[in-house]
Amino acid sequence: MRPEHAPKTLRRTTAKGLATRKRIVSTAAELMLTRGIAGTTLDDIGAAATVGRSQMYHYFTDKRELVRDVVRQQTEAIIAHQGPDYDDLTTWEAWQRWRDRMVADSEAGGCVGGCPLGSLGTEVAERDVDARDLVAAGFARWEQGFRDGITTMRERGLLGPDADPHALATTVMVALQGGLLLAQVQRDVRPLAIGLDTAIAAIRRYATGRGVS
Amino acid sequence: MRPEHAPKTLRRTTAKGLATRKRIVSTAAELMLTRGIAGTTLDDIGAAATVGRSQMYHYFTDKRELVRDVVRQQTEAIIAHQGPDYDDLTTWEAWQRWRDRMVADSEAGGCVGGCPLGSLGTEVAERDVDARDLVAAGFARWEQGFRDGITTMRERGLLGPDADPHALATTVMVALQGGLLLAQVQRDVRPLAIGLDTAIAAIRRYATGRGVS
């Protein structure tokens, strides 16, 4: 691709430019979490990030491009925030610690905001196919950690051969999303705790008895 | 309350007035399902419902009042759409038929729209406390059907005395909300099917063996 045809996002790659771009995306992510995408204008974001209007349009052609970056950034932030156990969900203790972390985090934040990725997903689902696909990819990436852990546990004989890592990982993600949404609306972490306990119990149904705590 | 102090909603109670009001709420519910609340103006709704601007303000003081009515109407619509088994979830067959209906409905609609109540909940959660409380009340009412069925099954000895109808009903709602959200974003009914199967399996863990199909 010749430089003059490169998308706007690639035109300015100085360290300062990248930092500004990142600040815009972070500010947008924060505003959209409470106001929603539709309730957040480029001008709002520019004002909050102290970036002028012309600079905003220098970095982003339109709001849709910015939303796609927000989805990408929220996915990274969520993965980074899963804690050390998420990268190695290969013991029952690791699953329990990860579950406790998710519940404690939600409770510490007063259940405000729910799941940033789930909220974005709901808002873009019927309005922006590209953003919806990115949210789906974010969920898939997040689920991968669950799938990897379950696969390893099966390989190590902690789970029986009939345990389906794909379906069980989906069960965990369903519990997370449903639990976070209900917790957000009810301002009570209980649905998340119950949902995750049910999902982990569903994995345990395939426990062989080896490595059981 | 003297008539002159009655809220706007009570001032006009003629059959025609009620029909117009209902039409406005239905139209608003439909538009908000795809465009979101923030993306739907009172003017959009008036145009789609062929109701003039002054008439709109005759029925609704502001958009917030209309949103509250949309939440109430979506709750009623969802309950009405649960099918005959929902009112009598007292056998394993009834749970299975209800589950199949939820999955088939989502699939028939191409997973578009997700859960109307969940979507509204996400959008109002950090912006409108009254509407959020109404969504929470809607979830509670919906869950009541699950709780009633499980309670009856326990009373009839189909479930052991340690089965907790409240927690198990929450498990079902978590599966519904997480499943519908993931299905909407992924345009694939599978997460909903897996989630509901896991929730029903969680109830079955308390099965006594009586009445098992």
Coordinates of C-alpha atoms in Angstrom, one line a residue:
Chain A
M1 CA 0.0 0.0 0.0
R2 CA 1.5 3.4 -1.0
P3 CA 1.6 6.0 1.8
E4 CA -0.9 8.3 0.2
H5 CA -3.4 5.4 0.2
A6 CA -2.8 4.3 3.8
P7 CA -5.7 4.7 6.1
K8 CA -5.7 7.8 8.4
T9 CA -4.7 5.7 11.3
L10 CA -1.3 4.9 9.8
R11 CA -0.4 8.3 8.5
R12 CA 1.0 9.6 11.8
T13 CA 3.1 7.2 13.7
T14 CA 5.2 9.4 15.8
A15 CA 5.4 8.5 19.5
K16 CA 3.5 11.7 20.3
G17 CA 0.9 11.0 17.7
L18 CA 0.4 7.4 19.0
A19 CA 0.1 8.7 22.6
T20 CA -2.6 11.3 21.5
R21 CA -4.5 8.6 19.6
K22 CA -4.4 6.3 22.6
R23 CA -5.6 9.1 24.9
I24 CA -8.5 9.8 22.6
V25 CA -9.5 6.1 22.6
S26 CA -9.2 5.7 26.4
T27 CA -11.3 8.8 26.9
A28 CA -13.9 7.6 24.4
A29 CA -14.0 4.2 26.1
E30 CA -14.6 5.8 29.5
L31 CA -17.3 8.2 28.3
M32 CA -19.1 5.5 26.3
L33 CA -19.2 3.1 29.2
T34 CA -21.6 5.4 31.1
R35 CA -23.2 7.5 28.4
G36 CA -23.3 4.9 25.6
I37 CA -22.0 5.3 22.1
A38 CA -25.0 7.2 20.9
G39 CA -24.8 9.6 23.9
T40 CA -21.1 10.4 23.3
T41 CA -20.2 12.9 20.5
L42 CA -16.7 13.3 19.0
D43 CA -16.8 16.9 20.5
D44 CA -17.5 15.4 24.0
I45 CA -14.5 13.1 23.6
G46 CA -12.3 15.9 22.2
A47 CA -13.2 18.2 25.1
A48 CA -12.5 15.5 27.7
A49 CA -9.2 14.4 26.1
T50 CA -8.2 18.1 25.4
V51 CA -7.8 17.4 21.7
G52 CA -9.1 19.9 19.2
R53 CA -11.8 19.1 16.6
S54 CA -9.4 19.2 13.7
Q55 CA -7.0 16.9 15.5
M56 CA -9.8 14.5 16.3
Y57 CA -10.6 14.3 12.6
H58 CA -6.9 13.9 11.8
Y59 CA -6.9 10.7 13.8
F60 CA -10.3 9.3 13.1
T61 CA -12.3 9.6 9.9
D62 CA -15.6 9.2 11.9
K63 CA -17.1 7.9 15.1
R64 CA -17.4 4.4 13.7
E65 CA -13.6 4.2 13.3
L66 CA -13.2 5.4 16.9
V67 CA -15.8 2.9 18.1
R68 CA -13.9 0.0 16.5
D69 CA -10.7 1.2 18.4
V70 CA -12.7 1.4 21.6
V71 CA -13.9 -2.2 21.2
R72 CA -10.3 -3.3 20.6
Q73 CA -9.0 -1.4 23.6
Q74 CA -11.8 -2.7 25.9
T75 CA -11.0 -6.3 24.8
E76 CA -7.3 -5.8 25.7
A77 CA -8.2 -4.1 29.0
I78 CA -10.5 -7.0 29.9
I79 CA -8.0 -9.7 29.1
A80 CA -5.3 -7.8 31.0
H81 CA -7.6 -7.6 34.0
Q82 CA -8.5 -11.3 34.2
G83 CA -5.6 -11.9 36.6
P84 CA -2.8 -14.4 36.7
D85 CA -5.1 -17.4 37.1
Y86 CA -6.8 -16.7 33.8
D87 CA -3.6 -17.6 31.9
D88 CA -3.5 -21.0 33.6
L89 CA -7.0 -22.3 34.3
T90 CA -5.7 -25.8 34.7
T91 CA -6.6 -26.6 38.4
W92 CA -9.9 -26.3 40.4
E93 CA -8.1 -23.8 42.6
A94 CA -7.2 -21.6 39.7
W95 CA -10.9 -21.6 38.5
Q96 CA -12.1 -20.7 42.0
R97 CA -9.6 -17.8 42.4
W98 CA -10.5 -16.5 39.0
R99 CA -14.2 -16.7 39.9
D100 CA -13.6 -14.9 43.2
R101 CA -11.6 -12.2 41.4
M102 CA -14.5 -11.6 38.9
V103 CA -17.0 -11.4 41.7
A104 CA -14.9 -9.2 43.9
D105 CA -14.1 -6.8 41.1
S106 CA -17.7 -6.4 40.2
E107 CA -18.6 -5.8 43.8
A108 CA -15.8 -3.3 44.4
G109 CA -17.1 -1.3 41.5
G110 CA -20.7 -1.4 42.8
C111 CA -21.6 -3.4 39.8
V112 CA -21.5 -0.2 37.8
G113 CA -20.9 -0.4 34.0
G114 CA -21.5 -4.2 33.7
C115 CA -19.2 -5.8 31.1
P116 CA -17.7 -3.1 28.9
L117 CA -17.5 -5.5 25.9
G118 CA -21.1 -6.8 26.5
S119 CA -22.5 -3.2 26.7
L120 CA -20.7 -2.2 23.5
G121 CA -22.0 -5.4 21.9
T122 CA -25.6 -4.6 22.7
E123 CA -25.3 -1.1 21.4
V124 CA -23.6 -1.9 18.1
A125 CA -25.3 -5.2 17.4
E126 CA -28.1 -3.9 15.1
R127 CA -26.3 -0.7 14.0
D128 CA -22.7 -1.5 13.0
V129 CA -21.8 -4.9 11.6
D130 CA -18.0 -4.3 11.6
A131 CA -18.1 -3.3 15.3
R132 CA -20.4 -6.2 16.1
D133 CA -17.9 -8.6 14.5
L134 CA -15.1 -7.1 16.5
V135 CA -17.1 -7.6 19.7
A136 CA -17.7 -11.2 18.7
A137 CA -13.9 -11.6 18.1
G138 CA -13.3 -10.1 21.5
F139 CA -15.6 -12.6 23.2
A140 CA -13.9 -15.4 21.2
R141 CA -10.5 -14.3 22.4
W142 CA -11.6 -14.0 26.0
E143 CA -13.3 -17.5 25.8
Q144 CA -10.0 -18.9 24.5
G145 CA -8.5 -18.7 28.0
F146 CA -11.3 -20.8 29.4
R147 CA -11.1 -23.3 26.4
D148 CA -7.3 -23.6 26.8
G149 CA -7.6 -24.4 30.6
I150 CA -10.3 -27.0 30.1
T151 CA -8.4 -28.6 27.2
T152 CA -5.3 -28.9 29.3
M153 CA -7.3 -30.3 32.3
R154 CA -8.7 -32.9 29.9
E155 CA -5.2 -33.8 28.5
R156 CA -3.9 -34.2 32.1
G157 CA -6.8 -36.5 33.0
L158 CA -8.4 -34.1 35.4
L159 CA -11.5 -34.1 33.1
G160 CA -12.9 -37.0 31.3
P161 CA -12.5 -37.4 27.5
D162 CA -16.2 -36.4 27.0
A163 CA -15.7 -32.9 28.4
D164 CA -16.2 -30.5 25.5
P165 CA -13.8 -27.5 26.0
H166 CA -15.7 -25.4 23.4
A167 CA -19.1 -25.9 25.0
L168 CA -17.9 -25.5 28.5
A169 CA -16.0 -22.3 27.7
T170 CA -19.2 -21.0 26.2
T171 CA -21.0 -21.9 29.4
V172 CA -18.5 -19.8 31.4
M173 CA -18.9 -16.8 29.0
V174 CA -22.7 -17.1 29.1
A175 CA -22.5 -17.0 32.9
L176 CA -20.1 -14.0 32.9
Q177 CA -22.3 -12.0 30.5
G178 CA -25.6 -12.8 32.0
G179 CA -24.3 -12.4 35.5
L180 CA -22.6 -9.0 34.8
L181 CA -25.7 -7.7 33.1
L182 CA -28.1 -8.8 35.9
A183 CA -25.6 -7.5 38.5
Q184 CA -25.4 -4.2 36.8
V185 CA -29.2 -3.7 36.6
Q186 CA -29.9 -5.1 40.1
R187 CA -26.8 -3.5 41.6
D188 CA -26.2 -6.8 43.3
V189 CA -23.3 -9.1 42.6
R190 CA -25.3 -12.3 43.4
P191 CA -26.4 -13.2 39.9
L192 CA -22.7 -13.1 38.7
A193 CA -21.6 -15.3 41.7
I194 CA -24.5 -17.8 41.1
G195 CA -23.8 -17.9 37.4
L196 CA -20.1 -18.5 37.7
D197 CA -20.7 -21.2 40.4
T198 CA -23.1 -23.0 38.0
A199 CA -20.6 -22.8 35.1
I200 CA -17.7 -24.2 37.2
A201 CA -20.0 -26.9 38.6
A202 CA -20.8 -27.8 34.9
I203 CA -17.1 -28.3 34.3
R204 CA -16.7 -30.3 37.5
R205 CA -19.4 -32.7 36.3
Y206 CA -16.6 -34.1 34.0
A207 CA -14.1 -34.3 36.9
T208 CA -12.3 -37.7 37.0
G209 CA -11.4 -37.3 40.7
R210 CA -7.8 -36.7 39.9
G211 CA -6.5 -33.4 41.2
V212 CA -9.9 -32.6 42.9
S213 CA -9.5 -30.2 45.8
Chain B
M1 CA -55.4 13.2 44.1
R2 CA -57.5 16.0 42.6
P3 CA -57.8 15.7 38.8
E4 CA -55.8 18.9 38.1
H5 CA -52.9 17.3 39.9
A6 CA -53.1 14.0 38.2
P7 CA -50.0 13.1 36.1
K8 CA -50.3 13.6 32.4
T9 CA -50.8 9.9 31.9
L10 CA -54.1 9.9 33.7
R11 CA -55.6 13.0 32.2
R12 CA -56.9 11.5 29.1
T13 CA -58.5 8.1 29.6
T14 CA -60.8 7.8 26.6
A15 CA -60.6 4.6 24.7
K16 CA -59.2 6.5 21.7
G17 CA -56.7 8.2 23.9
L18 CA -55.5 5.0 25.5
A19 CA -55.2 3.4 22.0
T20 CA -53.1 6.3 20.8
R21 CA -50.9 6.1 23.9
K22 CA -50.4 2.4 23.4
R23 CA -49.5 2.9 19.7
I24 CA -46.8 5.5 20.7
V25 CA -45.3 3.1 23.2
S26 CA -45.3 0.1 20.8
T27 CA -43.7 2.3 18.1
A28 CA -41.1 3.6 20.6
A29 CA -40.3 0.0 21.7
E30 CA -39.8 -1.1 18.1
L31 CA -37.6 1.8 17.2
M32 CA -35.5 1.6 20.4
L33 CA -34.9 -2.1 19.9
T34 CA -32.8 -1.5 16.8
R35 CA -31.7 2.2 17.2
G36 CA -31.3 2.2 21.0
I37 CA -32.9 4.8 23.3
A38 CA -30.3 7.5 22.7
G39 CA -30.7 7.0 18.9
T40 CA -34.5 7.4 19.0
T41 CA -36.0 10.9 19.3
L42 CA -39.6 11.8 20.3
D43 CA -39.9 13.2 16.7
D44 CA -38.8 9.9 15.2
I45 CA -41.5 8.1 17.3
G46 CA -44.2 10.6 16.5
A47 CA -43.5 10.3 12.7
A48 CA -43.5 6.5 12.8
A49 CA -46.7 6.4 14.9
T50 CA -48.3 9.3 12.9
V51 CA -48.8 11.3 16.1
G52 CA -48.1 15.0 16.0
R53 CA -45.5 16.7 18.2
S54 CA -48.0 18.4 20.4
Q55 CA -50.0 15.2 20.9
M56 CA -46.7 13.4 21.8
Y57 CA -46.2 15.9 24.6
H58 CA -49.8 15.6 25.6
Y59 CA -49.2 12.0 26.4
F60 CA -45.6 12.1 27.6
T61 CA -43.9 14.8 29.6
D62 CA -40.5 13.7 28.3
K63 CA -38.6 10.8 26.8
R64 CA -37.9 9.3 30.2
E65 CA -41.6 8.8 30.9
L66 CA -42.0 7.1 27.6
V67 CA -38.9 4.9 28.2
R68 CA -40.5 3.7 31.5
D69 CA -43.6 2.7 29.6
V70 CA -41.5 1.0 27.0
V71 CA -39.8 -1.1 29.7
R72 CA -43.2 -2.0 31.2
Q73 CA -44.6 -3.0 27.8
Q74 CA -41.5 -5.1 26.9
T75 CA -41.8 -6.9 30.2
E76 CA -45.5 -7.7 29.4
A77 CA -44.6 -8.8 25.9
I78 CA -41.8 -11.1 27.0
I79 CA -44.0 -12.7 29.7
A80 CA -46.8 -13.2 27.1
H81 CA -44.3 -14.7 24.7
Q82 CA -42.9 -17.4 27.1
G83 CA -45.5 -19.9 26.0
P84 CA -47.9 -22.2 27.9
D85 CA -45.1 -24.2 29.6
Y86 CA -43.7 -21.1 31.3
D87 CA -46.8 -20.9 33.5
D88 CA -46.3 -24.5 34.7
L89 CA -42.6 -25.4 34.8
T90 CA -43.3 -28.3 37.1
T91 CA -42.1 -31.2 34.9
W92 CA -38.8 -31.9 33.1
E93 CA -40.8 -32.1 29.9
A94 CA -42.2 -28.6 30.5
W95 CA -38.7 -27.2 31.0
Q96 CA -37.4 -28.8 27.9
R97 CA -40.3 -27.5 25.8
W98 CA -39.8 -24.0 27.2
R99 CA -36.1 -24.2 26.5
D100 CA -36.7 -25.4 22.9
R101 CA -39.2 -22.5 22.4
M102 CA -36.7 -19.9 23.6
V103 CA -33.9 -21.3 21.3
A104 CA -36.3 -21.7 18.3
D105 CA -37.6 -18.1 18.7
S106 CA -34.2 -16.7 18.8
E107 CA -33.1 -18.7 15.8
A108 CA -36.3 -17.8 13.8
G109 CA -35.5 -14.1 14.4
G110 CA -31.9 -14.6 13.3
C111 CA -30.8 -13.7 16.8
V112 CA -31.6 -10.1 16.0
G113 CA -32.4 -7.7 18.9
G114 CA -31.2 -10.0 21.7
C115 CA -33.4 -9.6 24.8
P116 CA -35.4 -6.4 24.6
L117 CA -35.4 -6.1 28.4
G118 CA -31.7 -6.8 28.7
S119 CA -30.8 -4.3 25.9
L120 CA -32.9 -1.6 27.6
G121 CA -31.3 -2.5 30.9
T122 CA -27.8 -2.0 29.5
E123 CA -28.7 1.3 28.0
V124 CA -30.5 2.8 31.1
A125 CA -28.3 1.2 33.8
E126 CA -25.9 4.2 34.3
R127 CA -28.3 6.9 33.0
D128 CA -31.8 6.5 34.5
V129 CA -32.2 5.0 37.9
D130 CA -36.0 4.8 37.7
A131 CA -35.9 2.9 34.4
R132 CA -33.1 0.7 35.7
D133 CA -35.3 -0.2 38.7
L134 CA -38.2 -1.0 36.4
V135 CA -35.9 -3.3 34.3
A136 CA -34.8 -5.0 37.5
A137 CA -38.5 -5.5 38.5
G138 CA -39.2 -6.9 35.0
F139 CA -36.4 -9.5 35.4
A140 CA -37.7 -10.3 38.9
R141 CA -41.2 -10.9 37.5
W142 CA -39.9 -13.0 34.6
E143 CA -37.8 -15.1 37.1
Q144 CA -40.8 -15.6 39.3
G145 CA -42.2 -18.2 36.8
F146 CA -38.9 -20.2 37.1
R147 CA -39.0 -19.9 40.9
D148 CA -42.6 -21.0 41.1
G149 CA -42.0 -24.1 38.9
I150 CA -38.9 -25.1 40.9
T151 CA -40.7 -24.6 44.2
T152 CA -43.6 -26.8 43.1
M153 CA -41.2 -29.5 41.9
R154 CA -39.6 -29.4 45.3
E155 CA -43.0 -29.6 47.1
R156 CA -44.0 -32.6 44.9
G157 CA -40.7 -34.4 45.7
L158 CA -39.3 -34.2 42.2
L159 CA -36.5 -32.1 43.6
G160 CA -34.7 -32.6 46.9
P161 CA -35.3 -30.3 49.8
D162 CA -31.8 -28.7 49.3
A163 CA -32.8 -27.3 45.9
D164 CA -32.9 -23.5 46.3
P165 CA -35.6 -22.1 44.0
H166 CA -34.3 -18.6 44.2
A167 CA -30.7 -19.4 43.2
L168 CA -31.8 -21.9 40.5
A169 CA -34.2 -19.4 39.0
T170 CA -31.4 -16.8 38.9
T171 CA -29.2 -19.4 37.1
V172 CA -31.9 -19.7 34.4
M173 CA -32.1 -16.0 34.0
V174 CA -28.3 -15.6 33.9
A175 CA -28.3 -18.3 31.1
L176 CA -31.1 -16.5 29.2
Q177 CA -29.4 -13.1 29.4
G178 CA -25.9 -14.2 28.7
G179 CA -27.1 -16.6 26.0
L180 CA -29.3 -14.0 24.2
L181 CA -26.5 -11.4 24.3
L182 CA -23.9 -13.7 22.9
A183 CA -26.3 -15.1 20.3
Q184 CA -27.1 -11.5 19.2
V185 CA -23.5 -10.5 18.8
Q186 CA -22.4 -13.8 17.2
R187 CA -25.6 -14.2 15.2
D188 CA -25.6 -17.8 16.4
V189 CA -28.1 -19.4 18.7
R190 CA -25.6 -21.9 20.1
P191 CA -24.6 -19.9 23.3
L192 CA -28.3 -19.6 24.3
A193 CA -28.8 -23.3 23.8
I194 CA -25.7 -24.2 25.7
G195 CA -26.5 -21.8 28.5
L196 CA -30.1 -23.0 28.9
D197 CA -29.0 -26.7 28.8
T198 CA -26.4 -25.9 31.6
A199 CA -29.1 -24.2 33.7
I200 CA -31.6 -27.0 33.4
A201 CA -28.8 -29.5 34.2
A202 CA -28.1 -27.4 37.3
I203 CA -31.7 -27.9 38.4
R204 CA -31.6 -31.6 37.5
R205 CA -28.7 -32.1 39.9
Y206 CA -31.3 -31.9 42.6
A207 CA -33.6 -34.4 40.9
T208 CA -34.8 -37.2 43.3
G209 CA -35.5 -39.6 40.5
R210 CA -39.2 -39.2 40.9
G211 CA -40.9 -38.0 37.7
V212 CA -37.6 -38.1 35.7
S213 CA -38.2 -38.5 32.0

